[in-house]
Coordinates of C-alpha atoms in Angstrom, one line a residue:
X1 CA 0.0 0.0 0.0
X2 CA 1.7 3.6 -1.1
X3 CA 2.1 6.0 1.9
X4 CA -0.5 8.6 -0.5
X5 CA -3.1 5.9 -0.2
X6 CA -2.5 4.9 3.8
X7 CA -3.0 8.9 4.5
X8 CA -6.2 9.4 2.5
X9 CA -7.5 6.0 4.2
X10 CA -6.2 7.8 7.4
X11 CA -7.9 10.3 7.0
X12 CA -11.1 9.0 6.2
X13 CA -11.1 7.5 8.9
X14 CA -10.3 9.9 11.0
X15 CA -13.2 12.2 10.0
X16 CA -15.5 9.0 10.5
X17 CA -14.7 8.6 13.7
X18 CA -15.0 12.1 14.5
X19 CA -18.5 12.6 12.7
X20 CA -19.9 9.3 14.6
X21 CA -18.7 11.0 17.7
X22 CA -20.2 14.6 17.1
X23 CA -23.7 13.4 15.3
X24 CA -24.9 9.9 15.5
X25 CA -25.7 8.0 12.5
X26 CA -24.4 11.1 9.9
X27 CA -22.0 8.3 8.5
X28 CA -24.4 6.0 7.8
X29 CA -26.6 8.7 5.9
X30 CA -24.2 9.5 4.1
X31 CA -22.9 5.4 2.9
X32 CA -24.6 4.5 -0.5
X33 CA -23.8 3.4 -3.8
X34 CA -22.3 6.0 -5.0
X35 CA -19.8 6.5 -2.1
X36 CA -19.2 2.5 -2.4
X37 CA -18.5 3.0 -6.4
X38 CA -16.7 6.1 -5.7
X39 CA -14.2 3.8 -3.5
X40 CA -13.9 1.3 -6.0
X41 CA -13.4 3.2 -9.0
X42 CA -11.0 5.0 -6.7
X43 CA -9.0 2.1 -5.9
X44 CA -9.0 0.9 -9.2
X45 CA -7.0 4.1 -10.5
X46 CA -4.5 3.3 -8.3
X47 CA -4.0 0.4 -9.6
X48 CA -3.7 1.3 -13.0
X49 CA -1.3 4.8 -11.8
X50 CA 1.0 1.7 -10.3
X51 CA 1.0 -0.1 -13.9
X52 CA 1.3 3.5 -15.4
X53 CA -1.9 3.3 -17.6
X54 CA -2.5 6.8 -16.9
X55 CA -4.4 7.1 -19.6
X56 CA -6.8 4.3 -18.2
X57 CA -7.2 5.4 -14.9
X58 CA -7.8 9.1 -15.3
X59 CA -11.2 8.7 -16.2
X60 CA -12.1 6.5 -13.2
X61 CA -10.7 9.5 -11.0
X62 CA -12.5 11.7 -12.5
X63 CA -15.4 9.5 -12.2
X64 CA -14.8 9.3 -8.4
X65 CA -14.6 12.5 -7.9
X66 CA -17.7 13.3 -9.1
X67 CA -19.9 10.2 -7.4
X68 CA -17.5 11.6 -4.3
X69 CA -15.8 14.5 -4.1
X70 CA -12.7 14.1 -1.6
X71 CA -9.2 16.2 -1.4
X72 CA -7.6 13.4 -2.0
X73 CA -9.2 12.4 -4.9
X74 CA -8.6 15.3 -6.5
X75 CA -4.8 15.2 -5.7
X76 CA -4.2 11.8 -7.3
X77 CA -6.5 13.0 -10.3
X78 CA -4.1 16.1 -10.8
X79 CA -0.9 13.7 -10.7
X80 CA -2.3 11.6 -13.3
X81 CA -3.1 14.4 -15.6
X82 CA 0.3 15.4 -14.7
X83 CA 1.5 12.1 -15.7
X84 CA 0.0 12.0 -19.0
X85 CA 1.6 15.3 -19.8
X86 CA -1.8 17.4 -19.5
X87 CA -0.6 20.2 -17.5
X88 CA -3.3 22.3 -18.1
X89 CA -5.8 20.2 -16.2
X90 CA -3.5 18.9 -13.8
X91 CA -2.3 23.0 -12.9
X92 CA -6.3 23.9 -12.4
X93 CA -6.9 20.2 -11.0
X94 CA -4.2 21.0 -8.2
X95 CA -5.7 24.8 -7.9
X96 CA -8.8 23.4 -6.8
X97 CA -7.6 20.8 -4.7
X98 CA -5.7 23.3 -3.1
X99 CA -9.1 25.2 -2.2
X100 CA -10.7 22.4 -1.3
X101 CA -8.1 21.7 1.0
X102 CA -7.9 25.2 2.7
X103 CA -12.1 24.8 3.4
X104 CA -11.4 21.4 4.6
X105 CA -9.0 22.7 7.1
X106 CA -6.2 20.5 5.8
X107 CA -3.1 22.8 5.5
X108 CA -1.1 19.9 4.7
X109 CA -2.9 19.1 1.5
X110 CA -3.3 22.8 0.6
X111 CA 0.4 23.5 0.4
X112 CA 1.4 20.8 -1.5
X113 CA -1.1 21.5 -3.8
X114 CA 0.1 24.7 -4.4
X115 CA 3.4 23.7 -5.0
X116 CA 2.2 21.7 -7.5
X117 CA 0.3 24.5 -9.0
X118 CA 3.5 27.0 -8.6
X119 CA 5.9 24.0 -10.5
X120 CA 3.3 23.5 -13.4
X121 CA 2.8 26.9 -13.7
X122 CA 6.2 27.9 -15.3
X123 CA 5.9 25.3 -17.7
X124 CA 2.3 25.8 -18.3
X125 CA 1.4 26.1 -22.2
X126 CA -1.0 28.7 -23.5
X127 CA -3.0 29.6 -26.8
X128 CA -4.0 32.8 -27.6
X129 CA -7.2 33.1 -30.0
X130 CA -6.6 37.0 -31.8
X131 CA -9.2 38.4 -33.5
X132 CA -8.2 41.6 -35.4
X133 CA -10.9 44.1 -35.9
X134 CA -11.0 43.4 -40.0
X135 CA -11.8 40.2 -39.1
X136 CA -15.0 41.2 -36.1
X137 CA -17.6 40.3 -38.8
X138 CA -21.1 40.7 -36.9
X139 CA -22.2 37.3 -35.6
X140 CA -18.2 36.1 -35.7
X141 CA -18.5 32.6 -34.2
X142 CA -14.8 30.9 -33.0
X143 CA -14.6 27.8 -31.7
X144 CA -11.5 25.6 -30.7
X145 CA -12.2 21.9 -31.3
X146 CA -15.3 22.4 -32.0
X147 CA -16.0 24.2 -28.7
X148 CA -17.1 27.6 -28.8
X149 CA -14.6 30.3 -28.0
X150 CA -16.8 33.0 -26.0
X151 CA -15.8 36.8 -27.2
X152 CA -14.3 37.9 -23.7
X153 CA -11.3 35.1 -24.3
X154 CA -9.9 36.5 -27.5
X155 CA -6.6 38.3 -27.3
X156 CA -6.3 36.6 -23.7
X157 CA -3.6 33.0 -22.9
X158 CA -5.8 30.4 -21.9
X159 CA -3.8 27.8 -20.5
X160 CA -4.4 24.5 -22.8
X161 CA -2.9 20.9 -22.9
X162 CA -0.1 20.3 -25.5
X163 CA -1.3 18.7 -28.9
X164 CA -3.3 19.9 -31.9
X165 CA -6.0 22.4 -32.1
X166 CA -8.1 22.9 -34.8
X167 CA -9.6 26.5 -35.2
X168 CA -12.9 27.5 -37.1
X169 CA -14.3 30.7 -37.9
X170 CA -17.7 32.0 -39.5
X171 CA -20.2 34.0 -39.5
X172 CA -23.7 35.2 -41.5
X173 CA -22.8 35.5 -45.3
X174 CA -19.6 35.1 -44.7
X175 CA -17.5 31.7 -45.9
X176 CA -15.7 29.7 -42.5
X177 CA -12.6 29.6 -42.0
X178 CA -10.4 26.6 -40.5
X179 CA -6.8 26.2 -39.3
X180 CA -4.9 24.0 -37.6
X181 CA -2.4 24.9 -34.6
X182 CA -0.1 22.4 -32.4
X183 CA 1.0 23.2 -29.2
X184 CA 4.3 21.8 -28.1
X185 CA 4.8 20.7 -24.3
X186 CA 7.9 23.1 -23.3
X187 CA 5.4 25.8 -22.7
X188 CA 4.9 29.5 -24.0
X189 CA 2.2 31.0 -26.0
X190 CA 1.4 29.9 -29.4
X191 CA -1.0 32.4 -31.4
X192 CA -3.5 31.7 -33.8
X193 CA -5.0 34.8 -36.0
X194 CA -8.4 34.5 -37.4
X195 CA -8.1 35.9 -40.7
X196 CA -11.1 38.2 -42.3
X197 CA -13.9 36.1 -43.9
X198 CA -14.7 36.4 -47.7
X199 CA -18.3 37.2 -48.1
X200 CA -20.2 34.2 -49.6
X201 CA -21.1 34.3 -53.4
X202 CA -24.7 34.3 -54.4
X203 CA -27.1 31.5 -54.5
X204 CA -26.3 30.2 -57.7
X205 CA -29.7 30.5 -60.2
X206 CA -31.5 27.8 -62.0
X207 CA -29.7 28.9 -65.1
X208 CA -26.4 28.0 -63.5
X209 CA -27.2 25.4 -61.5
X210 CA -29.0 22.9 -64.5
X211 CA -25.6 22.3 -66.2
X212 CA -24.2 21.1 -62.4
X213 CA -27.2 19.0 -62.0
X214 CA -26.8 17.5 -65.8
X215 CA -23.5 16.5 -65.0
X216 CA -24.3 14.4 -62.0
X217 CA -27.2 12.9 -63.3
X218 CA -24.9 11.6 -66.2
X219 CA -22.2 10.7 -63.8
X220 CA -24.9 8.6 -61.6
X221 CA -25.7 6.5 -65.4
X222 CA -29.3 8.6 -65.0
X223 CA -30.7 10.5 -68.2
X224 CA -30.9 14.0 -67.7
X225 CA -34.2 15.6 -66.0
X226 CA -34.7 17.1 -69.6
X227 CA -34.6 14.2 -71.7
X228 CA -37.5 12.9 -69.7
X229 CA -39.8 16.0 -69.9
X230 CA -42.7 15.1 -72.5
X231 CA -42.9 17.1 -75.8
X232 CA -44.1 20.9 -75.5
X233 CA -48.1 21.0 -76.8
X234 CA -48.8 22.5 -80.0
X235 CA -49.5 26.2 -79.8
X236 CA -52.4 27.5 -79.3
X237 CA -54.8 29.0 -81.7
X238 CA -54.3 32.5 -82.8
X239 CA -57.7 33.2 -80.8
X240 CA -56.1 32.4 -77.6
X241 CA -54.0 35.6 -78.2
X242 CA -56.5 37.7 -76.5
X243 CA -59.8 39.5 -77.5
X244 CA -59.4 42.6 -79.5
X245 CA -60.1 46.2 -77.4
X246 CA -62.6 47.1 -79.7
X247 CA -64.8 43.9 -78.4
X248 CA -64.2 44.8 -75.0
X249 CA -65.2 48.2 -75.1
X250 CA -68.4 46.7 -76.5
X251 CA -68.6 44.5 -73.5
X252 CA -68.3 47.4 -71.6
X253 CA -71.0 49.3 -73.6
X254 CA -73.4 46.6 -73.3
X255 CA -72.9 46.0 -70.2
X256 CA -74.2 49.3 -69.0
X257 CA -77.1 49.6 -71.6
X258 CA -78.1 46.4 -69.4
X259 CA -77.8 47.9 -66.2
X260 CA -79.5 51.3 -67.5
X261 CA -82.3 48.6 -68.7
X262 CA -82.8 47.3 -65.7
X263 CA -83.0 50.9 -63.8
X264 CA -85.5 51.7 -66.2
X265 CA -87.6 48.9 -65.2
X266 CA -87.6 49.6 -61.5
X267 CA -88.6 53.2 -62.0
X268 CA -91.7 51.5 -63.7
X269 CA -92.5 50.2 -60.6
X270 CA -91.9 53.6 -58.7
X271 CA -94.2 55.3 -60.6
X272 CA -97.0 52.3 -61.0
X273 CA -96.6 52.2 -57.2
X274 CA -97.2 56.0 -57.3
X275 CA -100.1 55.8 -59.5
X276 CA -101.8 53.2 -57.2
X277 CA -100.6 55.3 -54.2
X278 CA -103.4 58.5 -55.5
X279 CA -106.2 56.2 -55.7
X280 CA -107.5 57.3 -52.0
X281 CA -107.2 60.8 -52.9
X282 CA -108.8 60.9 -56.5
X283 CA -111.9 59.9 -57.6
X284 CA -111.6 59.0 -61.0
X285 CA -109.7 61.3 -63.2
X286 CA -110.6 64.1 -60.3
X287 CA -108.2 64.1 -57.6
X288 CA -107.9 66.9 -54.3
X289 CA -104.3 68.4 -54.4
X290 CA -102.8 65.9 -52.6
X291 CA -103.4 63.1 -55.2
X292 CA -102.4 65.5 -57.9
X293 CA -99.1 66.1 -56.4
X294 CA -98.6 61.6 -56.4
X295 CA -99.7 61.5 -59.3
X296 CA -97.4 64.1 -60.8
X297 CA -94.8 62.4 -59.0
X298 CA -95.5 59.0 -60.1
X299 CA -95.8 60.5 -64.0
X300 CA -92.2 62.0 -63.3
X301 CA -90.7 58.8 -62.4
X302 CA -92.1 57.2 -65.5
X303 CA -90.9 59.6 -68.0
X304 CA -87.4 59.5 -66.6
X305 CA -87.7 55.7 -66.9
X306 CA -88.7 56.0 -70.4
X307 CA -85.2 58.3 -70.9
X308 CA -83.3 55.8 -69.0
X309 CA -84.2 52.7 -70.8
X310 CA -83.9 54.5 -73.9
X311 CA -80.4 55.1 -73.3
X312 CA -79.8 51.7 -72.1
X313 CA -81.3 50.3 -75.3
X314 CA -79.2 52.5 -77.1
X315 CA -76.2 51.5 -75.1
X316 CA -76.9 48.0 -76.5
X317 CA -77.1 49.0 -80.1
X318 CA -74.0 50.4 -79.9
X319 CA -72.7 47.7 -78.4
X320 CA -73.6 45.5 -80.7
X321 CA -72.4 47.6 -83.6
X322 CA -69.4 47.5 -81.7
X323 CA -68.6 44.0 -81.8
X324 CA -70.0 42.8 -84.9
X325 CA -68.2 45.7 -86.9
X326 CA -64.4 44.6 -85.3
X327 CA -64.7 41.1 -86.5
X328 CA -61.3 38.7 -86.5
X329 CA -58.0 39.3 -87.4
X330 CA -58.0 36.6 -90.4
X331 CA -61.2 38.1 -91.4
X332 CA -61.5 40.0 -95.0
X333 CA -62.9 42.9 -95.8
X334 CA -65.9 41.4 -97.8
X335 CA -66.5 39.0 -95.2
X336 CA -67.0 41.1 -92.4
X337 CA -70.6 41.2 -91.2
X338 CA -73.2 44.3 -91.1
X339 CA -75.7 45.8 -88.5
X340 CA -78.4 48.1 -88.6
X341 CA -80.1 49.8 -86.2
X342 CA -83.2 51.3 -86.2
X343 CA -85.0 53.6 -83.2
X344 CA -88.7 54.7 -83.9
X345 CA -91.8 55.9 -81.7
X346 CA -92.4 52.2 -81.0
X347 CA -88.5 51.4 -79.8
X348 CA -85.9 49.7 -81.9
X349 CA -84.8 47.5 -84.4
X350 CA -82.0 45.6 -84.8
X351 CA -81.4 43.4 -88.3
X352 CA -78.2 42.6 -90.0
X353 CA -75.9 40.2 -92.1
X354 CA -73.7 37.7 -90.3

């Protein structure tokens, strides 16, 4: 059994003792399964630091340390990151130790662990992250093994572990950056400059981007998206090409001859409405002034009808004139058809060749 391992049993026991003393049945409170795999995973490190698979026992520290956090522990955790050459995490493994150790009341523990921390601590190697203002793009992401680099650490020595970094850079419409920088184990500060980021071409277009996609279908042994469209349909007839303005208007025309029609109608109504409306004050063809006054009203109403539907009719003559006279663009002169309109005391007439 090494002396390290005889003290921190020592001590253990120690404190037991002196908790089973001061509060009855703490120490059984606190015995569970993670203090019991704690223990083991502990003992199994130091198995593994004897047979110097560092690398192997490491993790069951750290492991231990978390189930059950103990000055100790940490201590043996730091000299096997110390061991594996990781003096980064063994210099802030020993730092905390060392203030674990000082709340602990352990003054022992606490100044060897700062020894630790003042030896490593000349030796310690560092990586500084710059960021030149040319290269502050907004939204600048940086992140150091895939771990984000917050803003407040660039230009500043973090301490790191010796071995290879890889860097990356980007940011919104900008293209990332990447680089790669080793640290070497005999300390100092390497530096690592993020270079400005090229702004990122355009979205290529459709136009562009059908040759690319041609050329990996063919590459893939697939015809091309275009040689499997179906044939274009035959075009359509001139007709489709639209209605000529002169038709329109006449749509337009007739359309409010119809409407002015229709007026015309309901002011019939009006005034027969009118007319029926006199019948309690006239007697006949004689009326007091009071039926006289509807029925003048009611005759007013039907002679502005009269002008309204007139004008509607009219509106559809014209209409019609309209669109029978603009006839079709293959049409000849001779073939064209005629209209004629006729308005008499009666109403209209409408007659023509087609």
């Amino acid at each position: 059994m090494s002396w390290r391992l005889a003290v921190r049993r020592g001590a253990v026991a120690l404190a037991g003792a002196a908790l089973l003393t001061a509060v009855p049945g703490l120490s059984r409170a606190q015995a569970g399964p993670d203090a019991a795999t704690a223990e083991l995973l502990f003992q199994q490190a130091i198995e593994l630091m004897k047979q110097g698979k560092y690398d192997e026992a490491c993790p069951r520290l750290a492991e231990s340390q978390r189930l059950d956090a103990g000055v100790g522990t940490l201590l043996y955790l730091a000299a096997c990151y110390e061991k594996l050459g990781q003096s980064a995490s063994a210099w802030a493994t020993y730092r905390e130790a060392a203030d674990a150790a000082r709340r602990n009341g352990q003054p022992d523990r606490e100044q060897k662990a700062r020894e630790a921390v003042a030896a490593l601590e000349a030796r310690l190697s560092r990586l500084l992250v710059e960021v030149p203002a040319a290269s502050a793009a907004p939204g600048l992401s940086v992140r150091r093994n895939g771990q984000e680099v917050s803003p407040v650490l660039w230009g500043t020595p973090v301490p790191v572990n010796p071995g290879t970094y890889t860097l990356e850079a980007s940011a919104p419409g900008r293209l990332p950056w990447s680089g790669v920088v080793t640290v070497d184990p005999s300390g100092g500060t390497v530096t690592a400059t993020v270079p400005p980021l090229s702004e990122a071409p355009p979205a290529p277009s459709a136009a562009r981007a059908a040759p690319a996609s041609a050329a990996r279908a063919a590459a893939a042994n697939v015809a091309p998206a275009a040689a499997r469209v179906p044939p274009a349909a035959p075009p359509a007839p001139p007709a489709a090409a639209g209605m000529p303005a002169q038709r329109r208007v006449a749509l337009v025309v007739a359309s409010v001859g119809v409407v002015g029609m229709g007026v015309s109608a309901g002011l019939g109504f009006v005034a027969r409405a009118r007319q029926q409306d006199s019948g309690a004050y006239c007697d006949g063809d004689l009326c007091d002034p009071e039926g006289l006054t509807i029925r003048n009203q009611a005759l007013d109403v039907a002679r502005a009808g009269t002008v309204v539907f007139i004008a509607g009719a009219a509106a559809v003559a014209a209409a019609g004139v309209l669109w029978f006279t603009s006839g079709s663009p293959d049409a000849s002169a001779g073939a064209r058809p005629t209209l004629h309109v006729g308005l008499g005391p009666t109403g209209f007439s409408l007659g023509g060749r087609f």
